mmCIF file with all atom_site columns, C-alpha atoms in Angstrom:
data_model
loop_
_atom_site.group_PDB
_atom_site.id
_atom_site.type_symbol
_atom_site.label_atom_id
_atom_site.label_alt_id
_atom_site.label_comp_id
_atom_site.label_asym_id
_atom_site.label_entity_id
_atom_site.label_seq_id
_atom_site.pdbx_PDB_ins_code
_atom_site.Cartn_x
_atom_site.Cartn_y
_atom_site.Cartn_z
_atom_site.occupancy
_atom_site.B_iso_or_equiv
_atom_site.pdbx_formal_charge
_atom_site.auth_seq_id
_atom_site.auth_comp_id
_atom_site.auth_asym_id
_atom_site.auth_atom_id
_atom_site.pdbx_PDB_model_num
ATOM 1   C CA . ASN T 1 1   ? -9.846  0.481   -12.616 1.00 70.00 ? 262 ASN T CA 1
ATOM 2   C CA . LEU T 1 2   ? -6.832  1.067   -10.385 1.00 76.00 ? 263 LEU T CA 1
ATOM 3   C CA . LYS T 1 3   ? -8.950  0.197   -7.346  1.00 83.00 ? 264 LYS T CA 1
ATOM 4   C CA . ASP T 1 4   ? -9.355  -3.428  -8.536  1.00 87.00 ? 265 ASP T CA 1
ATOM 5   C CA . ALA T 1 5   ? -5.618  -3.961  -9.225  1.00 89.00 ? 266 ALA T CA 1
ATOM 6   C CA . GLY T 1 6   ? -6.326  -7.578  -10.152 1.00 93.00 ? 267 GLY T CA 1
ATOM 7   C CA . PHE T 1 7   ? -7.018  -8.564  -6.545  1.00 96.00 ? 268 PHE T CA 1
ATOM 8   C CA . PRO T 1 8   ? -9.873  -11.007 -7.263  1.00 96.00 ? 269 PRO T CA 1
ATOM 9   C CA . ASP T 1 9   ? -7.616  -12.936 -9.677  1.00 97.00 ? 270 ASP T CA 1
ATOM 10  C CA . ARG T 1 10  ? -4.600  -12.844 -7.329  1.00 96.00 ? 271 ARG T CA 1
ATOM 11  C CA . ILE T 1 11  ? -6.670  -14.093 -4.396  1.00 98.00 ? 272 ILE T CA 1
ATOM 12  C CA . ALA T 1 12  ? -8.216  -16.880 -6.507  1.00 98.00 ? 273 ALA T CA 1
ATOM 13  C CA . TRP T 1 13  ? -4.759  -17.892 -7.742  1.00 97.00 ? 274 TRP T CA 1
ATOM 14  C CA . MET T 1 14  ? -3.314  -18.055 -4.209  1.00 97.00 ? 275 MET T CA 1
ATOM 15  C CA . ARG T 1 15  ? -6.293  -20.049 -2.930  1.00 97.00 ? 276 ARG T CA 1
ATOM 16  C CA . ALA T 1 16  ? -5.951  -22.495 -5.819  1.00 98.00 ? 277 ALA T CA 1
ATOM 17  C CA . LEU T 1 17  ? -2.240  -22.883 -5.109  1.00 97.00 ? 278 LEU T CA 1
ATOM 18  C CA . ALA T 1 18  ? -2.887  -23.402 -1.378  1.00 97.00 ? 279 ALA T CA 1
ATOM 19  C CA . ALA T 1 19  ? -5.310  -26.193 -2.263  1.00 97.00 ? 280 ALA T CA 1
ATOM 20  C CA . THR T 1 20  ? -2.395  -28.079 -3.850  1.00 97.00 ? 281 THR T CA 1
ATOM 21  C CA . ASP T 1 21  ? 0.430   -26.965 -1.525  1.00 97.00 ? 282 ASP T CA 1
ATOM 22  C CA . ALA T 1 22  ? -0.135  -27.399 2.209   1.00 93.00 ? 283 ALA T CA 1
ATOM 23  C CA . SER T 1 23  ? 2.956   -25.294 3.005   1.00 95.00 ? 284 SER T CA 1
ATOM 24  C CA . LEU T 1 24  ? 1.111   -22.114 2.036   1.00 94.00 ? 285 LEU T CA 1
ATOM 25  C CA . ASP T 1 25  ? -0.329  -20.324 5.041   1.00 95.00 ? 286 ASP T CA 1
ATOM 26  C CA . LEU T 1 26  ? -3.137  -18.126 3.785   1.00 97.00 ? 287 LEU T CA 1
ATOM 27  C CA . SER T 1 27  ? -3.622  -16.689 7.269   1.00 95.00 ? 288 SER T CA 1
ATOM 28  C CA . ARG T 1 28  ? -0.403  -14.664 6.804   1.00 95.00 ? 289 ARG T CA 1
ATOM 29  C CA . VAL T 1 29  ? -0.673  -13.142 3.360   1.00 97.00 ? 290 VAL T CA 1
ATOM 30  C CA . SER T 1 30  ? 0.876   -9.700  3.018   1.00 97.00 ? 291 SER T CA 1
ATOM 31  C CA . ILE T 1 31  ? 1.707   -7.315  0.212   1.00 98.00 ? 292 ILE T CA 1
ATOM 32  C CA . PHE T 1 32  ? 4.049   -4.436  -0.510  1.00 97.00 ? 293 PHE T CA 1
ATOM 33  C CA . GLY T 1 33  ? 4.542   -2.147  -3.439  1.00 97.00 ? 294 GLY T CA 1
ATOM 34  C CA . GLY T 1 34  ? 5.831   1.215   -4.520  1.00 96.00 ? 295 GLY T CA 1
ATOM 35  C CA . SER T 1 35  ? 4.333   4.081   -6.501  1.00 93.00 ? 296 SER T CA 1
ATOM 36  C CA . ALA T 1 36  ? 1.151   2.737   -8.149  1.00 90.00 ? 297 ALA T CA 1
ATOM 37  C CA . GLY T 1 37  ? 2.049   -0.508  -6.371  1.00 94.00 ? 298 GLY T CA 1
ATOM 38  C CA . GLY T 1 38  ? 1.981   1.432   -3.107  1.00 96.00 ? 299 GLY T CA 1
ATOM 39  C CA . GLN T 1 39  ? -1.523  2.591   -3.927  1.00 95.00 ? 300 GLN T CA 1
ATOM 40  C CA . ASN T 1 40  ? -2.423  -1.045  -4.662  1.00 95.00 ? 301 ASN T CA 1
ATOM 41  C CA . ALA T 1 41  ? -0.790  -2.359  -1.475  1.00 98.00 ? 302 ALA T CA 1
ATOM 42  C CA . MET T 1 42  ? -2.921  -0.052  0.641   1.00 98.00 ? 303 MET T CA 1
ATOM 43  C CA . ARG T 1 43  ? -5.978  -0.999  -1.435  1.00 97.00 ? 304 ARG T CA 1
ATOM 44  C CA . ALA T 1 44  ? -5.412  -4.623  -0.368  1.00 98.00 ? 305 ALA T CA 1
ATOM 45  C CA . VAL T 1 45  ? -6.030  -3.787  3.301   1.00 98.00 ? 306 VAL T CA 1
ATOM 46  C CA . LEU T 1 46  ? -8.901  -1.459  2.466   1.00 97.00 ? 307 LEU T CA 1
ATOM 47  C CA . ASP T 1 47  ? -10.881 -3.821  0.240   1.00 97.00 ? 308 ASP T CA 1
ATOM 48  C CA . HIS T 1 48  ? -9.473  -7.301  0.930   1.00 97.00 ? 309 HIS T CA 1
ATOM 49  C CA . ALA T 1 49  ? -8.358  -7.309  4.573   1.00 97.00 ? 310 ALA T CA 1
ATOM 50  C CA . ASP T 1 50  ? -10.108 -10.657 5.007   1.00 96.00 ? 311 ASP T CA 1
ATOM 51  C CA . PHE T 1 51  ? -7.279  -12.052 2.835   1.00 98.00 ? 312 PHE T CA 1
ATOM 52  C CA . TYR T 1 52  ? -4.363  -9.587  3.092   1.00 98.00 ? 313 TYR T CA 1
ATOM 53  C CA . LYS T 1 53  ? -3.351  -9.152  6.738   1.00 98.00 ? 314 LYS T CA 1
ATOM 54  C CA . ALA T 1 54  ? -0.624  -6.529  6.303   1.00 98.00 ? 315 ALA T CA 1
ATOM 55  C CA . ALA T 1 55  ? 0.596   -4.080  3.677   1.00 98.00 ? 316 ALA T CA 1
ATOM 56  C CA . VAL T 1 56  ? 3.511   -1.729  3.170   1.00 98.00 ? 317 VAL T CA 1
ATOM 57  C CA . ALA T 1 57  ? 2.823   1.116   0.751   1.00 98.00 ? 318 ALA T CA 1
ATOM 58  C CA . ASP T 1 58  ? 5.940   2.904   -0.492  1.00 98.00 ? 319 ASP T CA 1
ATOM 59  C CA . CYS T 1 59  ? 5.615   6.335   -2.100  1.00 96.00 ? 320 CYS T CA 1
ATOM 60  C CA . GLY T 1 60  ? 2.053   5.531   -3.103  1.00 94.00 ? 321 GLY T CA 1
ATOM 61  C CA . CYS T 1 61  ? -0.148  7.624   -5.304  1.00 91.00 ? 322 CYS T CA 1
ATOM 62  C CA . HIS T 1 62  ? -3.068  7.408   -2.903  1.00 93.00 ? 323 HIS T CA 1
ATOM 63  C CA . ASP T 1 63  ? -5.350  9.764   -4.833  1.00 90.00 ? 324 ASP T CA 1
ATOM 64  C CA . ASN T 1 64  ? -4.956  9.905   -8.596  1.00 80.00 ? 325 ASN T CA 1
ATOM 65  C CA . ARG T 1 65  ? -6.494  13.366  -8.744  1.00 80.00 ? 326 ARG T CA 1
ATOM 66  C CA . MET T 1 66  ? -3.349  14.870  -7.231  1.00 80.00 ? 327 MET T CA 1
ATOM 67  C CA . ASP T 1 67  ? -0.652  12.916  -9.080  1.00 73.00 ? 328 ASP T CA 1
ATOM 68  C CA . LYS T 1 68  ? 0.883   13.821  -12.432 1.00 72.00 ? 329 LYS T CA 1
ATOM 69  C CA . ILE T 1 69  ? -2.276  13.838  -14.514 1.00 70.00 ? 330 ILE T CA 1
ATOM 70  C CA . TRP T 1 70  ? -0.696  12.454  -17.718 1.00 68.00 ? 331 TRP T CA 1
ATOM 71  C CA . TRP T 1 71  ? 0.056   9.082   -16.059 1.00 72.00 ? 332 TRP T CA 1
ATOM 72  C CA . ASN T 1 72  ? -3.373  8.756   -14.494 1.00 71.00 ? 333 ASN T CA 1
ATOM 73  C CA . GLU T 1 73  ? -5.112  9.688   -17.732 1.00 76.00 ? 334 GLU T CA 1
ATOM 74  C CA . LEU T 1 74  ? -3.355  6.761   -19.453 1.00 70.00 ? 335 LEU T CA 1
ATOM 75  C CA . TRP T 1 75  ? -5.071  4.307   -17.098 1.00 75.00 ? 336 TRP T CA 1
ATOM 76  C CA . MET T 1 76  ? -8.194  6.092   -15.896 1.00 71.00 ? 337 MET T CA 1
ATOM 77  C CA . GLY T 1 77  ? -9.119  8.242   -18.868 1.00 73.00 ? 338 GLY T CA 1
ATOM 78  C CA . TRP T 1 78  ? -10.239 11.821  -19.272 1.00 77.00 ? 339 TRP T CA 1
ATOM 79  C CA . PRO T 1 79  ? -12.050 13.739  -17.988 1.00 77.00 ? 340 PRO T CA 1
ATOM 80  C CA . VAL T 1 80  ? -11.526 13.217  -14.281 1.00 73.00 ? 341 VAL T CA 1
ATOM 81  C CA . ASP T 1 81  ? -14.788 11.594  -13.206 1.00 79.00 ? 342 ASP T CA 1
ATOM 82  C CA . GLU T 1 82  ? -16.234 9.605   -10.302 1.00 82.00 ? 343 GLU T CA 1
ATOM 83  C CA . SER T 1 83  ? -13.874 6.680   -11.034 1.00 80.00 ? 344 SER T CA 1
ATOM 84  C CA . TYR T 1 84  ? -11.032 8.784   -9.604  1.00 79.00 ? 345 TYR T CA 1
ATOM 85  C CA . GLU T 1 85  ? -12.945 9.185   -6.332  1.00 86.00 ? 346 GLU T CA 1
ATOM 86  C CA . ARG T 1 86  ? -13.777 5.447   -6.257  1.00 88.00 ? 347 ARG T CA 1
ATOM 87  C CA . SER T 1 87  ? -10.054 4.619   -6.598  1.00 88.00 ? 348 SER T CA 1
ATOM 88  C CA . SER T 1 88  ? -8.934  7.059   -3.899  1.00 92.00 ? 349 SER T CA 1
ATOM 89  C CA . ASN T 1 89  ? -7.289  5.582   -0.802  1.00 96.00 ? 350 ASN T CA 1
ATOM 90  C CA . VAL T 1 90  ? -7.838  8.961   0.855   1.00 96.00 ? 351 VAL T CA 1
ATOM 91  C CA . ALA T 1 91  ? -11.595 8.754   0.314   1.00 96.00 ? 352 ALA T CA 1
ATOM 92  C CA . ASP T 1 92  ? -11.666 5.150   1.588   1.00 97.00 ? 353 ASP T CA 1
ATOM 93  C CA . ALA T 1 93  ? -9.186  5.463   4.475   1.00 98.00 ? 354 ALA T CA 1
ATOM 94  C CA . ALA T 1 94  ? -11.897 4.720   7.047   1.00 98.00 ? 355 ALA T CA 1
ATOM 95  C CA . LYS T 1 95  ? -12.224 1.208   5.545   1.00 98.00 ? 356 LYS T CA 1
ATOM 96  C CA . LEU T 1 96  ? -8.746  0.196   6.771   1.00 98.00 ? 357 LEU T CA 1
ATOM 97  C CA . ALA T 1 97  ? -9.005  -3.207  8.422   1.00 97.00 ? 358 ALA T CA 1
ATOM 98  C CA . GLY T 1 98  ? -5.514  -4.718  8.071   1.00 94.00 ? 359 GLY T CA 1
ATOM 99  C CA . LYS T 1 99  ? -2.112  -3.617  9.320   1.00 98.00 ? 360 LYS T CA 1
ATOM 100 C CA . LEU T 1 100 ? -0.583  -0.798  7.287   1.00 98.00 ? 361 LEU T CA 1
ATOM 101 C CA . MET T 1 101 ? 2.809   0.846   7.043   1.00 98.00 ? 362 MET T CA 1
ATOM 102 C CA . LEU T 1 102 ? 3.250   3.903   4.834   1.00 98.00 ? 363 LEU T CA 1
ATOM 103 C CA . VAL T 1 103 ? 6.735   4.839   3.620   1.00 98.00 ? 364 VAL T CA 1
ATOM 104 C CA . VAL T 1 104 ? 7.550   8.048   1.791   1.00 98.00 ? 365 VAL T CA 1
ATOM 105 C CA . GLY T 1 105 ? 10.698  9.765   0.602   1.00 97.00 ? 366 GLY T CA 1
ATOM 106 C CA . GLU T 1 106 ? 10.976  13.364  1.718   1.00 96.00 ? 367 GLU T CA 1
ATOM 107 C CA . LEU T 1 107 ? 12.381  14.386  -1.683  1.00 96.00 ? 368 LEU T CA 1
ATOM 108 C CA . ASP T 1 108 ? 10.184  12.205  -3.920  1.00 95.00 ? 369 ASP T CA 1
ATOM 109 C CA . ASP T 1 109 ? 10.025  13.910  -7.306  1.00 93.00 ? 370 ASP T CA 1
ATOM 110 C CA . ASN T 1 110 ? 7.815   11.281  -8.938  1.00 91.00 ? 371 ASN T CA 1
ATOM 111 C CA . VAL T 1 111 ? 4.804   11.007  -6.597  1.00 93.00 ? 372 VAL T CA 1
ATOM 112 C CA . ASP T 1 112 ? 4.334   14.073  -4.428  1.00 93.00 ? 373 ASP T CA 1
ATOM 113 C CA . PRO T 1 113 ? 4.936   13.172  -0.750  1.00 96.00 ? 374 PRO T CA 1
ATOM 114 C CA . ALA T 1 114 ? 1.734   15.106  -0.028  1.00 95.00 ? 375 ALA T CA 1
ATOM 115 C CA . SER T 1 115 ? -0.160  12.076  -1.366  1.00 95.00 ? 376 SER T CA 1
ATOM 116 C CA . THR T 1 116 ? 1.099   9.952   1.550   1.00 97.00 ? 377 THR T CA 1
ATOM 117 C CA . LEU T 1 117 ? 0.548   12.800  4.000   1.00 97.00 ? 378 LEU T CA 1
ATOM 118 C CA . GLN T 1 118 ? -3.034  13.261  2.780   1.00 97.00 ? 379 GLN T CA 1
ATOM 119 C CA . VAL T 1 119 ? -3.849  9.572   3.243   1.00 98.00 ? 380 VAL T CA 1
ATOM 120 C CA . SER T 1 120 ? -2.145  9.711   6.671   1.00 98.00 ? 381 SER T CA 1
ATOM 121 C CA . ALA T 1 121 ? -4.376  12.611  7.656   1.00 98.00 ? 382 ALA T CA 1
ATOM 122 C CA . ALA T 1 122 ? -7.456  10.716  6.472   1.00 98.00 ? 383 ALA T CA 1
ATOM 123 C CA . LEU T 1 123 ? -6.411  7.679   8.536   1.00 98.00 ? 384 LEU T CA 1
ATOM 124 C CA . VAL T 1 124 ? -5.953  9.862   11.630  1.00 98.00 ? 385 VAL T CA 1
ATOM 125 C CA . ARG T 1 125 ? -9.375  11.470  11.078  1.00 98.00 ? 386 ARG T CA 1
ATOM 126 C CA . ALA T 1 126 ? -10.856 7.962   10.840  1.00 98.00 ? 387 ALA T CA 1
ATOM 127 C CA . ASP T 1 127 ? -9.031  6.934   14.064  1.00 98.00 ? 388 ASP T CA 1
ATOM 128 C CA . LYS T 1 128 ? -7.183  4.115   12.263  1.00 98.00 ? 389 LYS T CA 1
ATOM 129 C CA . ASP T 1 129 ? -3.860  2.756   13.525  1.00 98.00 ? 390 ASP T CA 1
ATOM 130 C CA . PHE T 1 130 ? -0.984  2.658   11.042  1.00 98.00 ? 391 PHE T CA 1
ATOM 131 C CA . GLU T 1 131 ? 2.760   3.235   10.867  1.00 98.00 ? 392 GLU T CA 1
ATOM 132 C CA . LEU T 1 132 ? 4.364   6.079   8.933   1.00 98.00 ? 393 LEU T CA 1
ATOM 133 C CA . LEU T 1 133 ? 8.027   6.208   7.964   1.00 98.00 ? 394 LEU T CA 1
ATOM 134 C CA . VAL T 1 134 ? 9.292   9.409   6.351   1.00 98.00 ? 395 VAL T CA 1
ATOM 135 C CA . MET T 1 135 ? 12.744  8.891   4.859   1.00 98.00 ? 396 MET T CA 1
ATOM 136 C CA . PRO T 1 136 ? 14.830  12.100  4.976   1.00 97.00 ? 397 PRO T CA 1
ATOM 137 C CA . SER T 1 137 ? 16.825  13.092  1.880   1.00 97.00 ? 398 SER T CA 1
ATOM 138 C CA . THR T 1 138 ? 15.291  10.175  -0.046  1.00 96.00 ? 399 THR T CA 1
ATOM 139 C CA . ASN T 1 139 ? 13.571  10.119  -3.422  1.00 96.00 ? 400 ASN T CA 1
ATOM 140 C CA . HIS T 1 140 ? 10.996  7.805   -4.995  1.00 96.00 ? 401 HIS T CA 1
ATOM 141 C CA . GLY T 1 141 ? 11.364  4.192   -3.920  1.00 95.00 ? 402 GLY T CA 1
ATOM 142 C CA . ALA T 1 142 ? 12.268  5.072   -0.342  1.00 96.00 ? 403 ALA T CA 1
ATOM 143 C CA . ALA T 1 143 ? 11.396  1.591   0.980   1.00 96.00 ? 404 ALA T CA 1
ATOM 144 C CA . GLU T 1 144 ? 14.242  0.104   -1.042  1.00 96.00 ? 405 GLU T CA 1
ATOM 145 C CA . THR T 1 145 ? 16.904  1.863   1.024   1.00 96.00 ? 406 THR T CA 1
ATOM 146 C CA . PRO T 1 146 ? 18.673  -0.396  3.532   1.00 96.00 ? 407 PRO T CA 1
ATOM 147 C CA . TYR T 1 147 ? 17.041  1.294   6.551   1.00 96.00 ? 408 TYR T CA 1
ATOM 148 C CA . ALA T 1 148 ? 13.483  1.319   5.192   1.00 97.00 ? 409 ALA T CA 1
ATOM 149 C CA . SER T 1 149 ? 13.834  -2.206  3.818   1.00 97.00 ? 410 SER T CA 1
ATOM 150 C CA . ARG T 1 150 ? 14.781  -3.429  7.305   1.00 95.00 ? 411 ARG T CA 1
ATOM 151 C CA . ARG T 1 151 ? 11.853  -1.518  8.814   1.00 96.00 ? 412 ARG T CA 1
ATOM 152 C CA . ARG T 1 152 ? 9.509   -3.108  6.251   1.00 97.00 ? 413 ARG T CA 1
ATOM 153 C CA . MET T 1 153 ? 10.777  -6.582  7.204   1.00 96.00 ? 414 MET T CA 1
ATOM 154 C CA . ASP T 1 154 ? 10.399  -5.746  10.915  1.00 96.00 ? 415 ASP T CA 1
ATOM 155 C CA . PHE T 1 155 ? 6.803   -4.667  10.257  1.00 97.00 ? 416 PHE T CA 1
ATOM 156 C CA . PHE T 1 156 ? 5.947   -7.955  8.538   1.00 97.00 ? 417 PHE T CA 1
ATOM 157 C CA . VAL T 1 157 ? 7.645   -10.070 11.224  1.00 96.00 ? 418 VAL T CA 1
ATOM 158 C CA . ARG T 1 158 ? 5.707   -8.272  13.965  1.00 96.00 ? 419 ARG T CA 1
ATOM 159 C CA . HIS T 1 159 ? 2.341   -8.436  12.241  1.00 96.00 ? 420 HIS T CA 1
ATOM 160 C CA . LEU T 1 160 ? 2.535   -11.805 10.501  1.00 95.00 ? 421 LEU T CA 1
ATOM 161 C CA . LEU T 1 161 ? 4.597   -13.813 12.971  1.00 92.00 ? 422 LEU T CA 1
ATOM 162 C CA . GLY T 1 162 ? 3.539   -11.984 16.128  1.00 89.00 ? 423 GLY T CA 1
ATOM 163 C CA . ARG T 1 163 ? 7.030   -11.430 17.489  1.00 87.00 ? 424 ARG T CA 1
ATOM 164 C CA . GLU T 1 164 ? 9.842   -8.947  17.464  1.00 85.00 ? 425 GLU T CA 1
ATOM 165 C CA . PRO T 1 165 ? 12.498  -9.558  14.819  1.00 82.00 ? 426 PRO T CA 1
ATOM 166 C CA . ARG T 1 166 ? 15.441  -11.596 16.109  1.00 76.00 ? 427 ARG T CA 1
ATOM 167 C CA . TRP T 1 167 ? 18.041  -9.218  14.713  1.00 68.00 ? 428 TRP T CA 1
ATOM 168 C CA . HIS T 1 168 ? 17.150  -6.546  17.312  1.00 59.00 ? 429 HIS T CA 1
#
């Protein structure tokens, strides 16, 4: 169940920690991830935007029906059934409620960049606001480059702290 991604447990854990540590500000929880983690990061602001306020999804496999089938079969089984549709960020793009930044490497040879472009198109069709960063001449893990990493930090500062980053 790639759609679940352990979110109920993670949210319960963070709430339990916040109950014992007043320094935790649960009004500013964010998430980022790459590859399957990018799929999960976007899932956070589709299904749990009441908790996760912002997400950065790097090179995400946003629809497991279009990724390398051998990897998806390991986790989702065979044959391709309705569970693939239920886990699709493309199919659920209209549910976006949090802030989202998508990052993709132009030359990604692990997760086809078309996956990010397809979810972008679905977000546009649903009239949802989001940011898209396409990294030229960059492979899988594009958000870990110095430029994209800075842009990811800028995104979180703007959306979680409500100000422009001081380094600009």
